[in-house]
C-alpha positions as YAML, in Angstrom:
chain: A
units: angstrom
residues:
- id: 1
  name: GLN
  ca: [-38.11, 275.23, 7.77]
- id: 2
  name: PRO
  ca: [-39.73, 277.35, 10.18]
- id: 3
  name: PHE
  ca: [-37.94, 277.65, 13.27]
- id: 4
  name: ASN
  ca: [-39.70, 279.13, 15.87]
- id: 5
  name: LEU
  ca: [-42.97, 276.98, 16.87]
- id: 6
  name: ARG
  ca: [-45.40, 278.06, 19.18]
- id: 7
  name: VAL
  ca: [-48.44, 276.26, 20.33]
- id: 8
  name: PRO
  ca: [-51.33, 278.68, 21.00]
- id: 9
  name: GLY
  ca: [-51.97, 278.91, 24.66]
- id: 10
  name: GLY
  ca: [-48.37, 277.27, 25.67]
- id: 11
  name: VAL
  ca: [-45.23, 279.05, 26.57]
- id: 12
  name: GLN
  ca: [-42.63, 280.24, 24.45]
- id: 13
  name: SER
  ca: [-38.61, 281.37, 25.36]
- id: 14
  name: ILE
  ca: [-37.03, 283.16, 22.04]
- id: 15
  name: SER
  ca: [-33.75, 284.77, 22.13]
- id: 16
  name: LYS
  ca: [-33.67, 286.93, 18.99]
- id: 17
  name: PRO
  ca: [-36.32, 288.42, 17.06]
- id: 18
  name: GLY
  ca: [-37.96, 286.12, 14.70]
- id: 19
  name: LYS
  ca: [-41.39, 285.12, 12.80]
- id: 20
  name: ILE
  ca: [-43.39, 282.86, 14.83]
- id: 21
  name: TYR
  ca: [-45.31, 280.14, 13.68]
- id: 22
  name: ASP
  ca: [-48.59, 278.57, 15.60]
- id: 23
  name: ILE
  ca: [-48.86, 275.20, 15.43]
- id: 24
  name: GLN
  ca: [-52.14, 273.22, 16.76]
- id: 25
  name: TYR
  ca: [-52.17, 269.51, 15.12]
- id: 26
  name: MET
  ca: [-50.12, 266.94, 14.01]
- id: 27
  name: GLN
  ca: [-51.79, 265.55, 11.30]
- id: 28
  name: PHE
  ca: [-50.98, 262.26, 10.21]
- id: 29
  name: PHE
  ca: [-50.77, 260.16, 6.73]
- id: 30
  name: GLN
  ca: [-50.87, 256.13, 5.91]
- id: 31
  name: ALA
  ca: [-49.76, 255.08, 2.70]
- id: 32
  name: ASP
  ca: [-52.59, 253.25, 1.00]
- id: 33
  name: LEU
  ca: [-52.59, 251.12, -2.28]
- id: 34
  name: LEU
  ca: [-54.99, 252.64, -4.69]
- id: 35
  name: ARG
  ca: [-56.06, 252.28, -8.23]
- id: 36
  name: GLY
  ca: [-56.52, 254.91, -10.83]
- id: 37
  name: VAL
  ca: [-59.75, 255.74, -12.10]
- id: 38
  name: GLY
  ca: [-58.43, 256.47, -15.62]
- id: 39
  name: LEU
  ca: [-55.52, 257.42, -17.58]
- id: 40
  name: ARG
  ca: [-56.56, 260.09, -20.23]
- id: 41
  name: ASN
  ca: [-60.55, 260.86, -20.03]
- id: 42
  name: ALA
  ca: [-63.01, 259.31, -17.80]
- id: 43
  name: ASN
  ca: [-63.93, 256.67, -19.99]
- id: 44
  name: SER
  ca: [-60.11, 255.07, -20.12]
- id: 45
  name: ALA
  ca: [-59.50, 251.73, -18.04]
- id: 46
  name: PRO
  ca: [-57.03, 252.22, -14.98]
- id: 47
  name: GLY
  ca: [-53.43, 250.82, -15.95]
- id: 48
  name: ALA
  ca: [-52.45, 247.99, -14.22]
- id: 49
  name: GLY
  ca: [-51.70, 247.63, -10.45]
- id: 50
  name: ARG
  ca: [-52.19, 250.06, -7.78]
- id: 51
  name: ARG
  ca: [-50.07, 253.25, -6.50]
- id: 52
  name: VAL
  ca: [-48.97, 254.26, -2.86]
- id: 53
  name: LEU
  ca: [-50.55, 257.22, -2.24]
- id: 54
  name: ALA
  ca: [-50.39, 259.05, 1.05]
- id: 55
  name: GLN
  ca: [-54.02, 259.41, 2.73]
- id: 56
  name: THR
  ca: [-54.91, 260.84, 5.71]
- id: 57
  name: MET
  ca: [-55.07, 258.74, 8.58]
- id: 58
  name: HIS
  ca: [-58.00, 256.48, 8.85]
- id: 59
  name: ASP
  ca: [-57.39, 252.88, 10.23]
- id: 60
  name: PRO
  ca: [-60.48, 252.09, 12.27]
- id: 61
  name: LEU
  ca: [-58.13, 250.54, 14.88]
- id: 62
  name: THR
  ca: [-56.26, 253.91, 15.83]
- id: 63
  name: ASP
  ca: [-58.32, 255.70, 18.62]
- id: 64
  name: ASN
  ca: [-56.97, 259.17, 19.29]
- id: 65
  name: ALA
  ca: [-57.67, 261.45, 22.00]
- id: 66
  name: PRO
  ca: [-60.61, 263.89, 20.59]
- id: 67
  name: THR
  ca: [-58.93, 267.33, 19.43]
- id: 68
  name: GLY
  ca: [-61.74, 268.84, 20.63]
- id: 69
  name: ASN
  ca: [-62.61, 271.06, 17.08]
- id: 70
  name: PRO
  ca: [-64.69, 269.01, 14.84]
- id: 71
  name: ASN
  ca: [-63.03, 271.32, 11.76]
- id: 72
  name: ALA
  ca: [-59.26, 269.87, 12.65]
- id: 73
  name: PRO
  ca: [-57.42, 268.24, 9.94]
- id: 74
  name: GLY
  ca: [-58.27, 264.86, 9.03]
- id: 75
  name: GLY
  ca: [-56.09, 261.90, 10.61]
- id: 76
  name: SER
  ca: [-54.39, 264.75, 13.51]
- id: 77
  name: VAL
  ca: [-53.94, 264.79, 16.87]
- id: 78
  name: ARG
  ca: [-54.12, 267.95, 19.02]
- id: 79
  name: ILE
  ca: [-50.43, 269.59, 20.17]
- id: 80
  name: ALA
  ca: [-50.46, 269.67, 24.11]
- id: 81
  name: ASN
  ca: [-49.75, 273.33, 25.83]
- id: 82
  name: ASP
  ca: [-46.21, 271.88, 26.30]
- id: 83
  name: GLY
  ca: [-45.48, 270.59, 22.93]
- id: 84
  name: SER
  ca: [-45.85, 267.13, 23.45]
- id: 85
  name: VAL
  ca: [-47.68, 264.87, 20.88]
- id: 86
  name: ALA
  ca: [-48.65, 261.51, 21.31]
- id: 87
  name: ALA
  ca: [-50.85, 259.53, 19.10]
- id: 88
  name: MET
  ca: [-51.98, 255.75, 17.92]
- id: 89
  name: VAL
  ca: [-50.76, 254.70, 14.72]
- id: 90
  name: PRO
  ca: [-51.47, 251.85, 12.39]
- id: 91
  name: ALA
  ca: [-48.56, 248.68, 12.61]
- id: 92
  name: ARG
  ca: [-47.04, 247.55, 9.37]
- id: 93
  name: ARG
  ca: [-48.14, 250.44, 7.27]
- id: 94
  name: ALA
  ca: [-45.63, 253.67, 6.22]
- id: 95
  name: MET
  ca: [-46.68, 256.65, 7.85]
- id: 96
  name: SER
  ca: [-45.59, 260.36, 7.69]
- id: 97
  name: TRP
  ca: [-46.57, 263.39, 9.40]
- id: 98
  name: GLN
  ca: [-46.86, 267.07, 9.29]
- id: 99
  name: THR
  ca: [-47.40, 269.97, 11.69]
- id: 100
  name: THR
  ca: [-50.50, 272.09, 10.70]
- id: 101
  name: SER
  ca: [-51.54, 276.02, 12.24]
- id: 102
  name: PRO
  ca: [-54.88, 276.16, 14.01]
- id: 103
  name: ALA
  ca: [-56.41, 276.32, 10.29]
- id: 104
  name: GLY
  ca: [-55.08, 273.08, 9.28]
- id: 105
  name: ASP
  ca: [-51.74, 275.07, 6.96]
- id: 106
  name: PRO
  ca: [-48.81, 272.62, 6.61]
- id: 107
  name: VAL
  ca: [-46.09, 274.11, 9.33]
- id: 108
  name: VAL
  ca: [-43.29, 271.58, 9.11]
- id: 109
  name: ARG
  ca: [-43.82, 268.52, 7.04]
- id: 110
  name: GLU
  ca: [-42.01, 265.26, 7.63]
- id: 111
  name: ARG
  ca: [-40.08, 264.26, 4.53]
- id: 112
  name: TYR
  ca: [-39.54, 260.43, 5.11]
- id: 113
  name: TRP
  ca: [-41.99, 257.77, 5.50]
- id: 114
  name: LEU
  ca: [-41.31, 255.36, 8.49]
- id: 115
  name: SER
  ca: [-42.99, 252.50, 9.61]
- id: 116
  name: PHE
  ca: [-43.99, 250.83, 13.07]
- id: 117
  name: GLN
  ca: [-44.20, 247.21, 14.19]
- id: 118
  name: PRO
  ca: [-47.24, 246.06, 16.23]
- id: 119
  name: GLY
  ca: [-46.47, 246.82, 19.57]
- id: 120
  name: GLU
  ca: [-43.64, 249.63, 18.86]
- id: 121
  name: ILE
  ca: [-43.47, 252.87, 20.64]
- id: 122
  name: ARG
  ca: [-41.29, 255.38, 19.48]
- id: 123
  name: THR
  ca: [-39.99, 258.62, 21.09]
- id: 124
  name: CYS
  ca: [-38.10, 261.46, 19.49]
- id: 125
  name: ALA
  ca: [-37.40, 265.10, 20.93]
- id: 126
  name: ASN
  ca: [-38.29, 266.68, 17.47]
- id: 127
  name: CYS
  ca: [-35.50, 268.89, 15.25]
- id: 128
  name: HIS
  ca: [-37.02, 271.87, 17.10]
- id: 129
  name: GLY
  ca: [-36.41, 269.98, 20.50]
- id: 130
  name: VAL
  ca: [-33.57, 270.60, 23.40]
- id: 131
  name: ASN
  ca: [-30.60, 268.65, 22.98]
- id: 132
  name: ARG
  ca: [-28.62, 270.24, 26.06]
- id: 133
  name: ALA
  ca: [-29.82, 273.95, 26.35]
- id: 134
  name: ASP
  ca: [-32.65, 275.91, 24.79]
- id: 135
  name: GLN
  ca: [-32.17, 279.31, 23.14]
- id: 136
  name: LEU
  ca: [-31.86, 280.68, 26.58]
- id: 137
  name: ASN
  ca: [-29.11, 278.40, 27.68]
- id: 138
  name: ARG
  ca: [-31.57, 276.90, 29.88]
- id: 139
  name: PRO
  ca: [-31.63, 272.75, 30.23]
- id: 140
  name: ALA
  ca: [-34.58, 270.80, 28.90]
- id: 141
  name: SER
  ca: [-37.96, 270.76, 30.60]
- id: 142
  name: THR
  ca: [-38.40, 267.38, 32.69]
- id: 143
  name: ASN
  ca: [-42.31, 267.40, 33.16]
- id: 144
  name: PRO
  ca: [-44.30, 264.55, 32.08]
- id: 145
  name: PRO
  ca: [-45.91, 264.84, 28.47]
- id: 146
  name: GLU
  ca: [-49.24, 266.12, 28.51]
- id: 147
  name: ALA
  ca: [-50.18, 264.73, 25.19]
- id: 148
  name: LEU
  ca: [-49.12, 261.18, 26.06]
- id: 149
  name: ARG
  ca: [-51.15, 261.78, 29.91]
- id: 150
  name: ALA
  ca: [-54.17, 263.26, 27.74]
- id: 151
  name: LEU
  ca: [-53.90, 259.95, 25.45]
- id: 152
  name: LEU
  ca: [-53.66, 257.50, 28.29]
- id: 153
  name: ARG
  ca: [-56.81, 258.84, 29.98]
- id: 154
  name: HIS
  ca: [-58.51, 258.73, 27.37]
- id: 155
  name: TRP
  ca: [-57.87, 255.14, 26.24]
- id: 156
  name: LYS
  ca: [-58.46, 254.37, 29.89]
- id: 157
  name: THR
  ca: [-61.83, 255.89, 29.86]
- id: 158
  name: ASN
  ca: [-63.10, 254.46, 26.67]
- id: 159
  name: ASN
  ca: [-60.96, 251.44, 25.57]
- id: 160
  name: GLU
  ca: [-59.98, 250.12, 28.90]
- id: 161
  name: ALA
  ca: [-61.03, 246.04, 29.22]
- id: 162
  name: THR
  ca: [-61.71, 245.13, 32.40]
- id: 163
  name: LEU
  ca: [-60.52, 241.85, 32.44]
- id: 164
  name: GLY
  ca: [-59.61, 241.84, 35.94]
- id: 165
  name: THR
  ca: [-63.32, 242.21, 36.96]
- id: 166
  name: ILE
  ca: [-64.18, 238.26, 37.21]
- id: 167
  name: ALA
  ca: [-66.84, 236.85, 39.29]
- id: 168
  name: ILE
  ca: [-67.65, 233.26, 40.39]
- id: 169
  name: GLY
  ca: [-71.30, 232.63, 39.07]
- id: 170
  name: GLU
  ca: [-73.75, 229.86, 39.75]
- id: 171
  name: GLY
  ca: [-71.82, 225.96, 39.19]
- id: 172
  name: ASN
  ca: [-68.35, 227.64, 39.71]
- id: 173
  name: PHE
  ca: [-68.62, 229.05, 36.02]
- id: 174
  name: PRO
  ca: [-66.20, 232.31, 35.83]
- id: 175
  name: THR
  ca: [-67.84, 235.24, 34.11]
- id: 176
  name: VAL
  ca: [-65.64, 238.04, 32.59]
- id: 177
  name: LYS
  ca: [-66.78, 241.43, 31.63]
- id: 178
  name: PHE
  ca: [-64.81, 243.41, 29.23]
- id: 179
  name: LYS
  ca: [-66.36, 246.29, 27.04]
- id: 180
  name: ARG
  ca: [-65.15, 247.46, 23.52]
- id: 181
  name: GLN
  ca: [-65.78, 250.46, 21.47]
- id: 182
  name: ALA
  ca: [-68.65, 250.11, 19.10]
- id: 183
  name: ALA
  ca: [-66.15, 249.43, 15.94]
- id: 184
  name: ALA
  ca: [-66.44, 249.05, 12.05]
- id: 185
  name: ALA
  ca: [-68.12, 245.48, 10.97]
- id: 186
  name: SER
  ca: [-64.27, 244.70, 10.01]
- id: 187
  name: LEU
  ca: [-63.29, 244.20, 13.45]
- id: 188
  name: LYS
  ca: [-63.37, 241.24, 15.86]
- id: 189
  name: GLN
  ca: [-62.35, 240.11, 18.97]
- id: 190
  name: LYS
  ca: [-60.81, 236.70, 19.38]
- id: 191
  name: ILE
  ca: [-61.38, 235.02, 22.80]
- id: 192
  name: GLU
  ca: [-58.86, 232.24, 23.32]
- id: 193
  name: TYR
  ca: [-58.08, 229.74, 26.92]
- id: 194
  name: SER
  ca: [-55.57, 228.01, 28.02]
- id: 195
  name: ASN
  ca: [-54.43, 226.25, 31.21]
- id: 196
  name: ASP
  ca: [-50.84, 226.59, 30.77]
- id: 197
  name: LEU
  ca: [-50.09, 229.98, 29.21]
- id: 198
  name: ALA
  ca: [-48.34, 227.66, 26.63]
- id: 199
  name: GLN
  ca: [-50.85, 225.92, 24.51]
- id: 200
  name: TRP
  ca: [-53.98, 228.58, 23.41]
- id: 201
  name: LEU
  ca: [-57.25, 227.05, 22.44]
- id: 202
  name: PRO
  ca: [-60.22, 228.93, 20.24]
- id: 203
  name: ALA
  ca: [-63.25, 229.91, 22.57]
- id: 204
  name: SER
  ca: [-65.38, 232.52, 20.81]
- id: 205
  name: GLU
  ca: [-65.33, 235.13, 18.03]
- id: 206
  name: TYR
  ca: [-67.27, 238.04, 18.21]
- id: 207
  name: ARG
  ca: [-68.06, 240.47, 15.34]
- id: 208
  name: ALA
  ca: [-70.16, 243.70, 15.46]
- id: 209
  name: ASN
  ca: [-73.50, 243.38, 15.86]
- id: 210
  name: GLY
  ca: [-73.29, 239.60, 16.77]
- id: 211
  name: ALA
  ca: [-71.69, 236.71, 17.84]
- id: 212
  name: THR
  ca: [-70.01, 233.82, 16.35]
- id: 213
  name: HIS
  ca: [-69.09, 230.81, 18.12]
- id: 214
  name: VAL
  ca: [-65.99, 228.98, 17.26]
- id: 215
  name: GLY
  ca: [-67.02, 226.16, 19.53]
- id: 216
  name: PRO
  ca: [-69.80, 225.67, 22.90]
- id: 217
  name: LEU
  ca: [-67.00, 226.68, 25.65]
- id: 218
  name: VAL
  ca: [-67.81, 230.59, 26.01]
- id: 219
  name: GLU
  ca: [-71.36, 232.49, 25.73]
- id: 220
  name: LEU
  ca: [-71.54, 236.22, 24.68]
- id: 221
  name: GLU
  ca: [-73.86, 238.89, 25.77]
- id: 222
  name: ARG
  ca: [-74.37, 241.67, 23.64]
- id: 223
  name: ILE
  ca: [-75.49, 244.91, 25.67]
- id: 224
  name: THR
  ca: [-75.75, 247.68, 23.13]
- id: 225
  name: GLY
  ca: [-74.81, 251.89, 24.08]
- id: 226
  name: ALA
  ca: [-72.45, 253.77, 24.06]
- id: 227
  name: PHE
  ca: [-69.92, 250.59, 24.34]
- id: 228
  name: GLU
  ca: [-70.43, 246.85, 23.85]
- id: 229
  name: ALA
  ca: [-70.16, 245.32, 27.27]
- id: 230
  name: ILE
  ca: [-69.97, 241.59, 26.72]
- id: 231
  name: THR
  ca: [-69.85, 238.95, 29.16]
- id: 232
  name: LEU
  ca: [-67.70, 235.95, 28.61]
- id: 233
  name: ARG
  ca: [-69.14, 232.78, 30.66]
- id: 234
  name: ASP
  ca: [-67.21, 229.40, 30.84]
- id: 235
  name: THR
  ca: [-69.71, 226.66, 30.68]
- id: 236
  name: GLN
  ca: [-67.32, 224.04, 30.83]
- id: 237
  name: PRO
  ca: [-65.63, 224.81, 34.06]
- id: 238
  name: ALA
  ca: [-62.03, 223.25, 34.70]
- id: 239
  name: GLU
  ca: [-59.85, 221.99, 37.85]
- id: 240
  name: GLY
  ca: [-57.11, 223.96, 38.44]
- id: 241
  name: ARG
  ca: [-56.16, 227.45, 36.58]
- id: 242
  name: ARG
  ca: [-57.88, 228.75, 33.42]
- id: 243
  name: PHE
  ca: [-56.69, 231.78, 31.26]
- id: 244
  name: TYR
  ca: [-58.25, 234.16, 29.04]
- id: 245
  name: ARG
  ca: [-57.02, 236.26, 26.67]
- id: 246
  name: VAL
  ca: [-58.82, 238.66, 24.11]
- id: 247
  name: ARG
  ca: [-57.04, 239.79, 20.79]
- id: 248
  name: THR
  ca: [-58.55, 242.43, 18.38]
- id: 249
  name: GLU
  ca: [-58.04, 241.50, 14.72]
- id: 250
  name: ARG
  ca: [-59.10, 243.15, 11.52]
- id: 251
  name: GLU
  ca: [-60.53, 241.20, 8.73]
...
């Protein structure tokens, strides 16, 4: 495999002459079950069952920092100047990836499929990383990974739920405002409430382009724009504490 890798615009430390490969993107693939269109010709019926084929990452729940290049490879994130990579990937889905050149040509390919559990965080120093010392016998760097910082800034700006902004309105009704990125119709927000954090009861469900009420507890107000600001108004104030949670699900 290519050994000397370089991020354009970054720094490099190489002890011996050798070809240097520029890498700009980390491209992710997800395993999809796909049915073939035919066997022998255009009129052939597909065989029974579906095949697992690698497709560029397209899960609607993944929202990674933009690459800054509309022509970047599909399903990719930008490799930061310090060589770090950070990405949100689908859970319970076989994944693989590869680094690509600025033109999108593969450079180093992952040879395995891996899967992630919901909420799981995996870190890797990568095969070309530093164990104890680099090629110039210097210790591993300790700078914060720029790619992770960029991803967190992106999420804080675009997807952070403002559930901490609670206002007590007329009649002592609590109002909780949160925002969500305008998503595909296959996504929905489920709002639940609890008085003891042990038993959670359904309040309302919100789908793109409309609100569906499970019960009369919560009213949802939709404000269109770059983001959808949703107001949760509890119409049945309870004595003591009440807790709310919002879960995003895919139908």
